[in-house]
């Protein structure tokens, strides 16, 4: 069976990260140059992908978003303010989603099909809300109980149509890639893990992952690709958060090339999420 890779980007700025959300951040600094650096890299490999965009920056980055569309990529939702859906009431989530759909439609004339929740924070009630907006898929499922903020999305009545794709009527749920090691599920699919883990370890985790039948659903963020390395983060930021934010940013591009080479060598076909709606 053919395997697919989606090298998606969650388009948000550095201060949208959950660990800075309640802090006083100097938002005059931005890391959105990372979007175009990533676009250039994708172009070199002729890879098309999905960009999940935070609603409140759509107008500000509309020219980049136009480039994304022109180059054949897909735009999807990543909430309006990057608040976790599980921290919102259902009514607030409806309003947040409505605003996100509208800002993209009004600014770019573009109809979105998909959603990914900040921090994979989604439950079944909110998933069903997404369907009322006519969306075709969600990509917020991850099997990783070790992370305090991640939700646990239950889709038991969905049909499992691939290792990591679930379907109900015409709606799809995509599960972000993890690998099982010593009985635990470890993500092999996020920019943070790519940056922070030593390459040898990533390489090993990928070798275990490649033995599975899974597709590869990956996500990265603009700040991870940004060359603005001197962001002044809030003073009271904990050392561990500083490390999570900054570590490996200068080497991530090099690692990304290596990751793409591994996927290429293993015959993955690079697609956008919306392409998979036709294939499954
Ligand atoms: Zn996000």
PDB file of C-alpha atoms and ligand atoms in Angstrom:
ATOM      1  CA  UNK A   1       0.000   0.000   0.000  1.00  0.00           C
ATOM      2  CA  UNK A   2       1.236   3.442  -0.913  1.00  0.00           C
ATOM      3  CA  UNK A   3       2.329   5.693   1.942  1.00  0.00           C
ATOM      4  CA  UNK A   4       1.879   9.453   2.049  1.00  0.00           C
ATOM      5  CA  UNK A   5       3.698  12.260   3.838  1.00  0.00           C
ATOM      6  CA  UNK A   6       2.212  15.633   4.765  1.00  0.00           C
ATOM      7  CA  UNK A   7       4.928  18.069   5.893  1.00  0.00           C
ATOM      8  CA  UNK A   8       2.486  20.650   7.228  1.00  0.00           C
ATOM      9  CA  UNK A   9       3.158  23.960   8.912  1.00  0.00           C
ATOM     10  CA  UNK A  10       1.140  25.478  11.759  1.00  0.00           C
ATOM     11  CA  UNK A  11       1.336  29.166  10.849  1.00  0.00           C
ATOM     12  CA  UNK A  12       1.537  31.161  14.069  1.00  0.00           C
ATOM     13  CA  UNK A  13       4.038  33.551  15.594  1.00  0.00           C
ATOM     14  CA  UNK A  14       6.404  32.820  18.496  1.00  0.00           C
ATOM     15  CA  UNK A  15       4.144  34.503  21.082  1.00  0.00           C
ATOM     16  CA  UNK A  16       1.260  32.199  20.170  1.00  0.00           C
ATOM     17  CA  UNK A  17       3.099  29.262  21.713  1.00  0.00           C
ATOM     18  CA  UNK A  18       1.144  27.936  24.647  1.00  0.00           C
ATOM     19  CA  UNK A  19       3.950  28.594  27.100  1.00  0.00           C
ATOM     20  CA  UNK A  20       4.000  32.323  26.231  1.00  0.00           C
ATOM     21  CA  UNK A  21       0.250  32.838  25.937  1.00  0.00           C
ATOM     22  CA  UNK A  22      -0.256  34.296  29.424  1.00  0.00           C
ATOM     23  CA  UNK A  23       3.015  36.229  29.430  1.00  0.00           C
ATOM     24  CA  UNK A  24       3.712  39.807  28.454  1.00  0.00           C
ATOM     25  CA  UNK A  25       5.406  39.358  25.091  1.00  0.00           C
ATOM     26  CA  UNK A  26       6.942  42.065  22.940  1.00  0.00           C
ATOM     27  CA  UNK A  27       4.845  41.308  19.875  1.00  0.00           C
ATOM     28  CA  UNK A  28       6.651  43.881  17.743  1.00  0.00           C
ATOM     29  CA  UNK A  29       9.210  41.099  17.186  1.00  0.00           C
ATOM     30  CA  UNK A  30       8.159  38.385  14.787  1.00  0.00           C
ATOM     31  CA  UNK A  31       9.380  35.096  13.388  1.00  0.00           C
ATOM     32  CA  UNK A  32       7.113  34.904  10.360  1.00  0.00           C
ATOM     33  CA  UNK A  33      10.078  35.032   7.958  1.00  0.00           C
ATOM     34  CA  UNK A  34      10.183  31.301   8.721  1.00  0.00           C
ATOM     35  CA  UNK A  35       7.150  30.766   6.474  1.00  0.00           C
ATOM     36  CA  UNK A  36       8.950  31.886   3.320  1.00  0.00           C
ATOM     37  CA  UNK A  37      12.142  30.054   4.229  1.00  0.00           C
ATOM     38  CA  UNK A  38      10.037  26.899   4.534  1.00  0.00           C
ATOM     39  CA  UNK A  39       8.243  27.675   1.255  1.00  0.00           C
ATOM     40  CA  UNK A  40      11.607  27.974  -0.510  1.00  0.00           C
ATOM     41  CA  UNK A  41      12.718  24.634   0.877  1.00  0.00           C
ATOM     42  CA  UNK A  42       9.486  22.921  -0.195  1.00  0.00           C
ATOM     43  CA  UNK A  43       9.858  24.442  -3.648  1.00  0.00           C
ATOM     44  CA  UNK A  44      13.313  22.902  -4.064  1.00  0.00           C
ATOM     45  CA  UNK A  45      11.769  19.463  -3.568  1.00  0.00           C
ATOM     46  CA  UNK A  46       8.528  20.267  -5.453  1.00  0.00           C
ATOM     47  CA  UNK A  47       6.598  19.361  -2.291  1.00  0.00           C
ATOM     48  CA  UNK A  48       3.071  20.708  -1.768  1.00  0.00           C
ATOM     49  CA  UNK A  49       1.661  20.819   1.718  1.00  0.00           C
ATOM     50  CA  UNK A  50      -0.975  22.184   4.110  1.00  0.00           C
ATOM     51  CA  UNK A  51      -0.565  25.416   6.088  1.00  0.00           C
ATOM     52  CA  UNK A  52      -2.822  25.659   9.161  1.00  0.00           C
ATOM     53  CA  UNK A  53      -3.131  29.389   9.797  1.00  0.00           C
ATOM     54  CA  UNK A  54      -4.034  31.329  12.961  1.00  0.00           C
ATOM     55  CA  UNK A  55      -6.894  33.681  12.021  1.00  0.00           C
ATOM     56  CA  UNK A  56      -5.672  36.841  13.722  1.00  0.00           C
ATOM     57  CA  UNK A  57      -2.533  37.060  11.524  1.00  0.00           C
ATOM     58  CA  UNK A  58      -4.270  36.398   8.190  1.00  0.00           C
ATOM     59  CA  UNK A  59      -4.528  40.062   7.170  1.00  0.00           C
ATOM     60  CA  UNK A  60      -0.965  40.827   8.280  1.00  0.00           C
ATOM     61  CA  UNK A  61       0.549  37.985   6.239  1.00  0.00           C
ATOM     62  CA  UNK A  62      -1.908  38.013   3.350  1.00  0.00           C
ATOM     63  CA  UNK A  63       0.826  38.403   0.736  1.00  0.00           C
ATOM     64  CA  UNK A  64       2.619  35.320   2.004  1.00  0.00           C
ATOM     65  CA  UNK A  65      -0.694  33.450   2.096  1.00  0.00           C
ATOM     66  CA  UNK A  66      -1.286  34.453  -1.533  1.00  0.00           C
ATOM     67  CA  UNK A  67       2.115  33.011  -2.397  1.00  0.00           C
ATOM     68  CA  UNK A  68       1.169  29.809  -0.544  1.00  0.00           C
ATOM     69  CA  UNK A  69      -1.978  29.468  -2.656  1.00  0.00           C
ATOM     70  CA  UNK A  70      -0.219  30.416  -5.910  1.00  0.00           C
ATOM     71  CA  UNK A  71       2.424  27.768  -5.333  1.00  0.00           C
ATOM     72  CA  UNK A  72      -0.245  25.099  -5.045  1.00  0.00           C
ATOM     73  CA  UNK A  73      -0.316  24.552  -1.293  1.00  0.00           C
ATOM     74  CA  UNK A  74      -3.399  24.310   0.878  1.00  0.00           C
ATOM     75  CA  UNK A  75      -4.597  26.691   3.610  1.00  0.00           C
ATOM     76  CA  UNK A  76      -6.528  25.354   6.580  1.00  0.00           C
ATOM     77  CA  UNK A  77      -7.597  26.553  10.036  1.00  0.00           C
ATOM     78  CA  UNK A  78      -5.555  26.706  13.226  1.00  0.00           C
ATOM     79  CA  UNK A  79      -8.090  28.653  15.388  1.00  0.00           C
ATOM     80  CA  UNK A  80      -8.409  32.444  15.583  1.00  0.00           C
ATOM     81  CA  UNK A  81      -6.174  33.473  18.511  1.00  0.00           C
ATOM     82  CA  UNK A  82      -4.370  30.157  19.046  1.00  0.00           C
ATOM     83  CA  UNK A  83      -6.337  29.427  22.189  1.00  0.00           C
ATOM     84  CA  UNK A  84      -6.766  25.738  22.929  1.00  0.00           C
ATOM     85  CA  UNK A  85     -10.298  24.618  21.967  1.00  0.00           C
ATOM     86  CA  UNK A  86     -10.599  22.639  25.211  1.00  0.00           C
ATOM     87  CA  UNK A  87     -10.075  25.896  27.123  1.00  0.00           C
ATOM     88  CA  UNK A  88     -13.099  27.410  25.331  1.00  0.00           C
ATOM     89  CA  UNK A  89     -16.775  26.696  25.908  1.00  0.00           C
ATOM     90  CA  UNK A  90     -18.531  25.069  22.929  1.00  0.00           C
ATOM     91  CA  UNK A  91     -20.158  28.438  22.128  1.00  0.00           C
ATOM     92  CA  UNK A  92     -16.804  30.214  22.231  1.00  0.00           C
ATOM     93  CA  UNK A  93     -15.362  27.527  19.982  1.00  0.00           C
ATOM     94  CA  UNK A  94     -18.186  28.006  17.465  1.00  0.00           C
ATOM     95  CA  UNK A  95     -17.520  31.752  17.419  1.00  0.00           C
ATOM     96  CA  UNK A  96     -13.759  31.256  17.138  1.00  0.00           C
ATOM     97  CA  UNK A  97     -14.178  28.873  14.207  1.00  0.00           C
ATOM     98  CA  UNK A  98     -16.690  31.141  12.468  1.00  0.00           C
ATOM     99  CA  UNK A  99     -14.266  34.082  12.684  1.00  0.00           C
ATOM    100  CA  UNK A 100     -11.393  31.947  11.393  1.00  0.00           C
ATOM    101  CA  UNK A 101     -13.344  30.652   8.386  1.00  0.00           C
ATOM    102  CA  UNK A 102     -14.554  34.180   7.558  1.00  0.00           C
ATOM    103  CA  UNK A 103     -11.232  36.001   7.782  1.00  0.00           C
ATOM    104  CA  UNK A 104      -9.691  33.567   5.292  1.00  0.00           C
ATOM    105  CA  UNK A 105     -12.707  33.761   2.993  1.00  0.00           C
ATOM    106  CA  UNK A 106     -12.896  37.570   3.146  1.00  0.00           C
ATOM    107  CA  UNK A 107      -9.163  38.214   2.826  1.00  0.00           C
ATOM    108  CA  UNK A 108      -8.205  35.566   0.293  1.00  0.00           C
ATOM    109  CA  UNK A 109     -11.488  34.396  -1.240  1.00  0.00           C
ATOM    110  CA  UNK A 110     -10.480  30.935  -0.145  1.00  0.00           C
ATOM    111  CA  UNK A 111     -12.676  28.134   1.237  1.00  0.00           C
ATOM    112  CA  UNK A 112     -10.912  26.037   3.848  1.00  0.00           C
ATOM    113  CA  UNK A 113     -11.522  22.320   4.216  1.00  0.00           C
ATOM    114  CA  UNK A 114      -9.515  21.393   7.287  1.00  0.00           C
ATOM    115  CA  UNK A 115      -8.641  22.224  10.876  1.00  0.00           C
ATOM    116  CA  UNK A 116      -5.884  21.483  13.341  1.00  0.00           C
ATOM    117  CA  UNK A 117      -6.340  22.442  16.976  1.00  0.00           C
ATOM    118  CA  UNK A 118      -3.601  24.313  18.828  1.00  0.00           C
ATOM    119  CA  UNK A 119      -1.841  21.724  21.026  1.00  0.00           C
ATOM    120  CA  UNK A 120      -3.991  18.933  19.512  1.00  0.00           C
ATOM    121  CA  UNK A 121      -6.541  20.080  22.082  1.00  0.00           C
ATOM    122  CA  UNK A 122      -9.841  18.728  20.766  1.00  0.00           C
ATOM    123  CA  UNK A 123     -12.622  16.467  21.963  1.00  0.00           C
ATOM    124  CA  UNK A 124     -15.524  14.782  20.248  1.00  0.00           C
ATOM    125  CA  UNK A 125     -18.021  17.563  20.988  1.00  0.00           C
ATOM    126  CA  UNK A 126     -15.793  20.171  19.346  1.00  0.00           C
ATOM    127  CA  UNK A 127     -14.946  17.846  16.461  1.00  0.00           C
ATOM    128  CA  UNK A 128     -18.669  17.579  15.730  1.00  0.00           C
ATOM    129  CA  UNK A 129     -18.881  21.395  15.809  1.00  0.00           C
ATOM    130  CA  UNK A 130     -16.258  21.577  13.047  1.00  0.00           C
ATOM    131  CA  UNK A 131     -18.464  19.411  10.849  1.00  0.00           C
ATOM    132  CA  UNK A 132     -21.303  21.939  11.080  1.00  0.00           C
ATOM    133  CA  UNK A 133     -19.044  24.414   9.219  1.00  0.00           C
ATOM    134  CA  UNK A 134     -18.861  22.106   6.225  1.00  0.00           C
ATOM    135  CA  UNK A 135     -15.215  21.234   6.828  1.00  0.00           C
ATOM    136  CA  UNK A 136     -14.018  17.942   5.360  1.00  0.00           C
ATOM    137  CA  UNK A 137     -11.311  16.938   7.816  1.00  0.00           C
ATOM    138  CA  UNK A 138      -9.566  17.451  11.109  1.00  0.00           C
ATOM    139  CA  UNK A 139      -5.919  16.725  11.906  1.00  0.00           C
ATOM    140  CA  UNK A 140      -5.934  17.120  15.706  1.00  0.00           C
ATOM    141  CA  UNK A 141      -5.698  13.519  16.764  1.00  0.00           C
ATOM    142  CA  UNK A 142      -2.503  12.308  18.370  1.00  0.00           C
ATOM    143  CA  UNK A 143      -1.910   9.229  20.472  1.00  0.00           C
ATOM    144  CA  UNK A 144       0.381  10.698  23.079  1.00  0.00           C
ATOM    145  CA  UNK A 145      -0.860  10.658  26.656  1.00  0.00           C
ATOM    146  CA  UNK A 146       2.417  12.003  28.069  1.00  0.00           C
ATOM    147  CA  UNK A 147       1.745  15.629  27.133  1.00  0.00           C
ATOM    148  CA  UNK A 148      -0.414  17.503  29.627  1.00  0.00           C
ATOM    149  CA  UNK A 149      -2.019  19.847  27.119  1.00  0.00           C
ATOM    150  CA  UNK A 150      -2.968  17.403  24.368  1.00  0.00           C
ATOM    151  CA  UNK A 151      -6.566  16.280  24.131  1.00  0.00           C
ATOM    152  CA  UNK A 152      -7.705  12.727  23.685  1.00  0.00           C
ATOM    153  CA  UNK A 153      -9.990  12.625  20.703  1.00  0.00           C
ATOM    154  CA  UNK A 154     -12.337   9.664  20.521  1.00  0.00           C
ATOM    155  CA  UNK A 155     -13.537   8.551  17.068  1.00  0.00           C
ATOM    156  CA  UNK A 156     -14.712   5.018  17.869  1.00  0.00           C
ATOM    157  CA  UNK A 157     -17.641   5.160  15.485  1.00  0.00           C
ATOM    158  CA  UNK A 158     -15.402   6.282  12.601  1.00  0.00           C
ATOM    159  CA  UNK A 159     -14.242   3.684  10.120  1.00  0.00           C
ATOM    160  CA  UNK A 160     -10.485   3.082  10.244  1.00  0.00           C
ATOM    161  CA  UNK A 161      -9.486   3.278   6.575  1.00  0.00           C
ATOM    162  CA  UNK A 162      -5.710   3.340   7.080  1.00  0.00           C
ATOM    163  CA  UNK A 163      -3.366   3.026  10.054  1.00  0.00           C
ATOM    164  CA  UNK A 164      -3.840   6.700  10.840  1.00  0.00           C
ATOM    165  CA  UNK A 165      -6.906   7.800   8.862  1.00  0.00           C
ATOM    166  CA  UNK A 166     -10.470   7.563  10.126  1.00  0.00           C
ATOM    167  CA  UNK A 167     -13.627   8.366   8.197  1.00  0.00           C
ATOM    168  CA  UNK A 168     -17.261   8.985   8.964  1.00  0.00           C
ATOM    169  CA  UNK A 169     -19.569   9.794   6.044  1.00  0.00           C
ATOM    170  CA  UNK A 170     -17.514  12.325   4.069  1.00  0.00           C
ATOM    171  CA  UNK A 171     -15.457  13.568   7.024  1.00  0.00           C
ATOM    172  CA  UNK A 172     -11.870  12.468   7.745  1.00  0.00           C
ATOM    173  CA  UNK A 173      -9.730  12.419  10.862  1.00  0.00           C
ATOM    174  CA  UNK A 174      -5.937  12.273  10.439  1.00  0.00           C
ATOM    175  CA  UNK A 175      -3.744  11.086  13.292  1.00  0.00           C
ATOM    176  CA  UNK A 176      -0.356  12.762  13.732  1.00  0.00           C
ATOM    177  CA  UNK A 177       2.519  10.299  13.634  1.00  0.00           C
ATOM    178  CA  UNK A 178       3.966   8.686  16.717  1.00  0.00           C
ATOM    179  CA  UNK A 179       6.156   5.643  17.119  1.00  0.00           C
ATOM    180  CA  UNK A 180       5.786   2.956  19.774  1.00  0.00           C
ATOM    181  CA  UNK A 181       8.904   2.308  21.772  1.00  0.00           C
ATOM    182  CA  UNK A 182       9.069   0.329  25.042  1.00  0.00           C
ATOM    183  CA  UNK A 183       5.277   0.424  25.223  1.00  0.00           C
ATOM    184  CA  UNK A 184       5.122   4.210  24.955  1.00  0.00           C
ATOM    185  CA  UNK A 185       4.068   6.374  22.034  1.00  0.00           C
ATOM    186  CA  UNK A 186       6.699   8.945  21.089  1.00  0.00           C
ATOM    187  CA  UNK A 187       6.035  11.679  18.507  1.00  0.00           C
ATOM    188  CA  UNK A 188       8.309  11.550  15.483  1.00  0.00           C
ATOM    189  CA  UNK A 189       6.445  14.236  13.701  1.00  0.00           C
ATOM    190  CA  UNK A 190       6.888  17.686  15.219  1.00  0.00           C
ATOM    191  CA  UNK A 191       9.344  20.483  14.558  1.00  0.00           C
ATOM    192  CA  UNK A 192      10.114  20.620  18.281  1.00  0.00           C
ATOM    193  CA  UNK A 193      11.206  16.989  18.370  1.00  0.00           C
ATOM    194  CA  UNK A 194      13.201  17.418  15.170  1.00  0.00           C
ATOM    195  CA  UNK A 195      15.032  20.417  16.678  1.00  0.00           C
ATOM    196  CA  UNK A 196      15.627  19.124  20.172  1.00  0.00           C
ATOM    197  CA  UNK A 197      16.441  15.436  19.748  1.00  0.00           C
ATOM    198  CA  UNK A 198      19.937  14.618  18.532  1.00  0.00           C
ATOM    199  CA  UNK A 199      19.805  13.608  14.866  1.00  0.00           C
ATOM    200  CA  UNK A 200      21.025  10.070  15.671  1.00  0.00           C
ATOM    201  CA  UNK A 201      17.988   9.550  17.892  1.00  0.00           C
ATOM    202  CA  UNK A 202      15.571  10.950  15.302  1.00  0.00           C
ATOM    203  CA  UNK A 203      17.174   8.684  12.736  1.00  0.00           C
ATOM    204  CA  UNK A 204      16.655   5.696  15.025  1.00  0.00           C
ATOM    205  CA  UNK A 205      13.023   6.630  15.784  1.00  0.00           C
ATOM    206  CA  UNK A 206      12.389   7.054  12.063  1.00  0.00           C
ATOM    207  CA  UNK A 207      13.889   3.622  11.357  1.00  0.00           C
ATOM    208  CA  UNK A 208      11.382   2.108  13.811  1.00  0.00           C
ATOM    209  CA  UNK A 209       8.575   4.219  12.351  1.00  0.00           C
ATOM    210  CA  UNK A 210       9.348   3.175   8.779  1.00  0.00           C
ATOM    211  CA  UNK A 211       8.675  -0.450   9.657  1.00  0.00           C
ATOM    212  CA  UNK A 212       5.025   0.423  10.363  1.00  0.00           C
ATOM    213  CA  UNK A 213       2.291   0.875   7.785  1.00  0.00           C
ATOM    214  CA  UNK A 214       1.779   4.470   8.816  1.00  0.00           C
ATOM    215  CA  UNK A 215       1.637   7.556   6.672  1.00  0.00           C
ATOM    216  CA  UNK A 216       3.794  10.426   7.913  1.00  0.00           C
ATOM    217  CA  UNK A 217       1.903  13.439   9.248  1.00  0.00           C
ATOM    218  CA  UNK A 218       4.378  16.075  10.360  1.00  0.00           C
ATOM    219  CA  UNK A 219       4.050  19.672  11.588  1.00  0.00           C
ATOM    220  CA  UNK A 220       6.490  22.521  12.037  1.00  0.00           C
ATOM    221  CA  UNK A 221       6.174  26.237  12.931  1.00  0.00           C
ATOM    222  CA  UNK A 222       7.501  29.474  11.409  1.00  0.00           C
ATOM    223  CA  UNK A 223       9.592  30.305  14.508  1.00  0.00           C
ATOM    224  CA  UNK A 224      11.496  27.060  14.029  1.00  0.00           C
ATOM    225  CA  UNK A 225      12.579  28.138  10.556  1.00  0.00           C
ATOM    226  CA  UNK A 226      12.964  31.854  11.315  1.00  0.00           C
ATOM    227  CA  UNK A 227      16.417  33.407  11.103  1.00  0.00           C
ATOM    228  CA  UNK A 228      15.419  35.940  13.728  1.00  0.00           C
ATOM    229  CA  UNK A 229      17.429  34.232  16.454  1.00  0.00           C
ATOM    230  CA  UNK A 230      17.429  37.168  18.859  1.00  0.00           C
ATOM    231  CA  UNK A 231      13.816  37.249  20.002  1.00  0.00           C
ATOM    232  CA  UNK A 232      13.661  38.781  23.477  1.00  0.00           C
ATOM    233  CA  UNK A 233      11.327  36.462  25.366  1.00  0.00           C
ATOM    234  CA  UNK A 234       9.617  37.397  28.668  1.00  0.00           C
ATOM    235  CA  UNK A 235      12.115  37.786  31.502  1.00  0.00           C
ATOM    236  CA  UNK A 236      10.483  35.320  33.854  1.00  0.00           C
ATOM    237  CA  UNK A 237      10.525  32.501  31.277  1.00  0.00           C
ATOM    238  CA  UNK A 238      11.676  29.250  32.869  1.00  0.00           C
ATOM    239  CA  UNK A 239      14.974  27.740  31.733  1.00  0.00           C
ATOM    240  CA  UNK A 240      13.233  24.642  30.381  1.00  0.00           C
ATOM    241  CA  UNK A 241      10.909  26.807  28.261  1.00  0.00           C
ATOM    242  CA  UNK A 242      13.843  28.835  26.949  1.00  0.00           C
ATOM    243  CA  UNK A 243      15.468  25.563  25.966  1.00  0.00           C
ATOM    244  CA  UNK A 244      12.298  24.252  24.291  1.00  0.00           C
ATOM    245  CA  UNK A 245      11.956  27.493  22.353  1.00  0.00           C
ATOM    246  CA  UNK A 246      15.513  28.062  21.202  1.00  0.00           C
ATOM    247  CA  UNK A 247      17.249  24.722  21.076  1.00  0.00           C
ATOM    248  CA  UNK A 248      18.187  23.490  17.613  1.00  0.00           C
ATOM    249  CA  UNK A 249      16.684  26.380  15.675  1.00  0.00           C
ATOM    250  CA  UNK A 250      19.905  26.909  13.755  1.00  0.00           C
ATOM    251  CA  UNK A 251      20.201  23.255  12.743  1.00  0.00           C
ATOM    252  CA  UNK A 252      16.566  22.489  11.936  1.00  0.00           C
ATOM    253  CA  UNK A 253      16.874  23.337   8.253  1.00  0.00           C
ATOM    254  CA  UNK A 254      19.717  20.872   7.793  1.00  0.00           C
ATOM    255  CA  UNK A 255      17.724  18.192   9.653  1.00  0.00           C
ATOM    256  CA  UNK A 256      14.674  18.892   7.507  1.00  0.00           C
ATOM    257  CA  UNK A 257      16.678  18.121   4.355  1.00  0.00           C
ATOM    258  CA  UNK A 258      17.786  14.838   5.916  1.00  0.00           C
ATOM    259  CA  UNK A 259      14.233  13.957   6.928  1.00  0.00           C
ATOM    260  CA  UNK A 260      12.945  14.589   3.406  1.00  0.00           C
ATOM    261  CA  UNK A 261      15.728  12.401   2.016  1.00  0.00           C
ATOM    262  CA  UNK A 262      14.698   9.549   4.333  1.00  0.00           C
ATOM    263  CA  UNK A 263      11.056   9.857   3.264  1.00  0.00           C
ATOM    264  CA  UNK A 264      12.042  10.047  -0.405  1.00  0.00           C
ATOM    265  CA  UNK A 265      14.220   6.980  -0.119  1.00  0.00           C
ATOM    266  CA  UNK A 266      11.314   5.093   1.420  1.00  0.00           C
ATOM    267  CA  UNK A 267       8.968   6.037  -1.419  1.00  0.00           C
ATOM    268  CA  UNK A 268       6.612   8.287   0.481  1.00  0.00           C
ATOM    269  CA  UNK A 269       4.503  10.491  -1.762  1.00  0.00           C
ATOM    270  CA  UNK A 270       4.328  14.095  -0.537  1.00  0.00           C
ATOM    271  CA  UNK A 271       0.797  15.488  -0.502  1.00  0.00           C
ATOM    272  CA  UNK A 272      -1.494  18.030   1.132  1.00  0.00           C
ATOM    273  CA  UNK A 273      -4.185  16.780   3.479  1.00  0.00           C
ATOM    274  CA  UNK A 274      -6.894  17.745   0.983  1.00  0.00           C
ATOM    275  CA  UNK A 275      -5.327  15.381  -1.590  1.00  0.00           C
ATOM    276  CA  UNK A 276      -5.944  12.471   0.774  1.00  0.00           C
ATOM    277  CA  UNK A 277      -9.696  13.088   0.648  1.00  0.00           C
ATOM    278  CA  UNK A 278      -9.549  11.822  -2.936  1.00  0.00           C
ATOM    279  CA  UNK A 279      -7.211   8.937  -2.265  1.00  0.00           C
ATOM    280  CA  UNK A 280      -9.046   7.234   0.605  1.00  0.00           C
TER     281      UNK A 280
HETATM  282 ZN1  LIG B   1      -0.160  25.939  16.989  1.00  0.00          ZN
END
